[in-house]
mmCIF file of C-alpha atoms in Angstrom:
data_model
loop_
_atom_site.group_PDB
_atom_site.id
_atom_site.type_symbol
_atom_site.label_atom_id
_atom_site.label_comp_id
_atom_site.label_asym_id
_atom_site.label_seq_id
_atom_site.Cartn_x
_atom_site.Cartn_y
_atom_site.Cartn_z
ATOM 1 C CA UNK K 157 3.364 9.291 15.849
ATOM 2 C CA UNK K 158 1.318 8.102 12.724
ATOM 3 C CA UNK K 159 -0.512 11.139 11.797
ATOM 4 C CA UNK K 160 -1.169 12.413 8.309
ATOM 5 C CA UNK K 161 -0.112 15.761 8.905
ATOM 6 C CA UNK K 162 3.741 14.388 8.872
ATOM 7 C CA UNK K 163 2.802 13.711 4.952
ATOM 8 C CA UNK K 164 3.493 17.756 4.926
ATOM 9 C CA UNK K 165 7.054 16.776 5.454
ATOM 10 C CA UNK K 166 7.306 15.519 1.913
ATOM 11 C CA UNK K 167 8.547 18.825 0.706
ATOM 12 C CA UNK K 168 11.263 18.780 3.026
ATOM 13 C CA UNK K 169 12.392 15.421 1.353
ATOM 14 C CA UNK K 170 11.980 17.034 -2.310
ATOM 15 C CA UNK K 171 14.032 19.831 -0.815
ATOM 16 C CA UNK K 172 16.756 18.015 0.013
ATOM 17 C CA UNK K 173 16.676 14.995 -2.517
ATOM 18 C CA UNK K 174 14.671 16.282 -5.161
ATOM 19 C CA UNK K 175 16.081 14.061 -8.255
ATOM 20 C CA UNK K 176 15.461 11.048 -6.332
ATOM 21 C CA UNK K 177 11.847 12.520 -5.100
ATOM 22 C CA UNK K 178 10.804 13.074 -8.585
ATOM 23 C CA UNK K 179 11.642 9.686 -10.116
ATOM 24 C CA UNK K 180 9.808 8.147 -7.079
ATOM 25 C CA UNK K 181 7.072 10.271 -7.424
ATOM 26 C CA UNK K 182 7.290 9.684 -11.503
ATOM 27 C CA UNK K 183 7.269 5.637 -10.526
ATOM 28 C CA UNK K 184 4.522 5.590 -8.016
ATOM 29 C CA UNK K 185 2.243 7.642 -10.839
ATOM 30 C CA UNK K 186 2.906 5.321 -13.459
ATOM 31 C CA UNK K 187 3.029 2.267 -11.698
ATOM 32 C CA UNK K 188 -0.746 3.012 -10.113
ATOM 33 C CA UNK K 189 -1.968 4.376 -13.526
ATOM 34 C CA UNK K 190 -4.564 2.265 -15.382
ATOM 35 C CA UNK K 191 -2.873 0.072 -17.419
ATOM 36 C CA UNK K 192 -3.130 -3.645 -18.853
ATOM 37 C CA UNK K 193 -3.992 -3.951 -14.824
ATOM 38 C CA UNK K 194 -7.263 -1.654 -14.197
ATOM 39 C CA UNK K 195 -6.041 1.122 -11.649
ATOM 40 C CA UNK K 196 -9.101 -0.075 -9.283
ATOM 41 C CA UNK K 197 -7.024 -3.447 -8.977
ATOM 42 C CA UNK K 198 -3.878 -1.855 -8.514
ATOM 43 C CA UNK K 199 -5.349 -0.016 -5.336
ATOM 44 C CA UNK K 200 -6.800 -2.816 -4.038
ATOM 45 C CA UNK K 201 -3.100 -4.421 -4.421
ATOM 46 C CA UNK K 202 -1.587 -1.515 -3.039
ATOM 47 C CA UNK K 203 -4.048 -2.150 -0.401
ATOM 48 C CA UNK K 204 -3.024 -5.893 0.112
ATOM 49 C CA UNK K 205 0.109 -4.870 0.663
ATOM 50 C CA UNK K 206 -0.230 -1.848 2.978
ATOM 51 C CA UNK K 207 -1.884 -4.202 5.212
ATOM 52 C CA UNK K 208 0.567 -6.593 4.800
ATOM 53 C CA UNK K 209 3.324 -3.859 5.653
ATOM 54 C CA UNK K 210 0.812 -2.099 8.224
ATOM 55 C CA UNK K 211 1.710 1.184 6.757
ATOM 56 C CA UNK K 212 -1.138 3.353 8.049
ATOM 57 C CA UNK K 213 -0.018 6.321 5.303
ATOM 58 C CA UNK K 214 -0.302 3.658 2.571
ATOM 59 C CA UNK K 215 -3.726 2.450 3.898
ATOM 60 C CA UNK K 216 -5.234 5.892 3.971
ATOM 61 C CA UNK K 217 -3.747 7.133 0.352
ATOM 62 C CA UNK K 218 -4.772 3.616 -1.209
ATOM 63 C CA UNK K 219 -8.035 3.763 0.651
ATOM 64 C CA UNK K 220 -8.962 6.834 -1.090
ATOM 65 C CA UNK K 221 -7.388 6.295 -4.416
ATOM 66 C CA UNK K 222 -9.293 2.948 -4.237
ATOM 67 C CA UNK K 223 -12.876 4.415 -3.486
ATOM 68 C CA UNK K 224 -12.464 6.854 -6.318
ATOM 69 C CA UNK K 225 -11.497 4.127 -8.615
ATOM 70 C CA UNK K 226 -14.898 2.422 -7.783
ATOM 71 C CA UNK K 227 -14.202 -0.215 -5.286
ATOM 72 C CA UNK K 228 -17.005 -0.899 -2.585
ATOM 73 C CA UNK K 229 -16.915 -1.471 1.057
ATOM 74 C CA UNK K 230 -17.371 -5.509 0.052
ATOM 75 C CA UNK K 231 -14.084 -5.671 -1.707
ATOM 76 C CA UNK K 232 -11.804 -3.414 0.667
ATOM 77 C CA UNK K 233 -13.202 -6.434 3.406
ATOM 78 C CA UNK K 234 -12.514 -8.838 0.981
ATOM 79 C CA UNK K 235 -8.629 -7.487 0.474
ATOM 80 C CA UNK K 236 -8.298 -7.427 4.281
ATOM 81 C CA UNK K 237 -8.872 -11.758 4.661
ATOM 82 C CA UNK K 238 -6.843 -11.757 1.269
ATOM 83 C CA UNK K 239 -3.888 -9.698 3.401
ATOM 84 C CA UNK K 240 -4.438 -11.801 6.544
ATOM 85 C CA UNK K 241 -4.265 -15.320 4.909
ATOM 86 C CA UNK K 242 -0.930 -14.188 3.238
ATOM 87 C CA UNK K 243 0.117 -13.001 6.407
ATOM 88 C CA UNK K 244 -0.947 -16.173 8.303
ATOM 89 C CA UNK K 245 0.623 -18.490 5.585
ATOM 90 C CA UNK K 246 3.543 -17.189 5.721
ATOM 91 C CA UNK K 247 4.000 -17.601 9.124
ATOM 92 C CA UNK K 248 3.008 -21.184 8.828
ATOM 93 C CA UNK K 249 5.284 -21.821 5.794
ATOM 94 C CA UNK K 250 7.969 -20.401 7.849
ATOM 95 C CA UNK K 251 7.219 -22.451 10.658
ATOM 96 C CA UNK K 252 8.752 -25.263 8.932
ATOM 97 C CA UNK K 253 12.160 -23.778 8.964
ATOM 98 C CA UNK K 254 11.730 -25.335 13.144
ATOM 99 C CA UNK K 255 10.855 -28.693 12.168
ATOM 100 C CA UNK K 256 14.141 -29.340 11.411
ATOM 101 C CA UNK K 257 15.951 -31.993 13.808
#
C-alpha cells in the first residue's frame, strides 16, 4: 500500500484542489527553508516527527532532504532514540490517566 509511486498522485490532488495545493506546497517550502533554524535541523525535526507519526512518505522525503543538508548516519540514529523516548514517554505520562481510583 505504502509505495512511493502513489506520490505521482499529487497532481491529481493539484488538479482538483489546486488553491489549497499551492499554499500547502508554498508552507511546506518555507517552513523547511533555512531560517533562524538551520534547514539540516528542520529535517532532522521533520524526521522526529515522521517517526513519531510513522509516515513512511515523510521518512523517505525527510531522509533525503536531510542527507543533502549534511546530516550523517550518527545523527539520523540519534533522531530515531530521540522519536522513541517521546513516543515511550508519552505513553507513560498517559498511563497516569489509569491511576485514578
Amino acid at each position: 500500500m505504502y509505495t512511493m509511486d502513489n506520490l505521482k498522485h499529487l497532481g491529481a490532488l493539484e488538479k482538483n484542489a489546486s488553491p489549497a495545493m499551492k499554499a500547502f506546497q508554498a508552507f511546506d517550502k518555507e517552513a523547511l527553508s533555512d531560517g533562524v533554524i538551520p534547514k539540516k535541523y528542520k529535517e532532522l525535526i521533520a524526521i522526529a516527527v515522521a517517526l513519531t507519526t510513522q509516515c513512511p512518505y515523510c521518512l523517505e522525503i525527510h531522509k533525503e532532504q536531510a542527507v543533502k543538508a549534511g546530516v550523517t548516519q550518527e545523527e539520523l540514529a540519534e533522531v530515531t532514540f530521540v522519536a522513541a523516548a517521546l513516543r515511550a514517554g508519552a505513553a507513560v505520562v498517559h498511563g497516569t490517566h489509569l491511576m485514578n481510583k
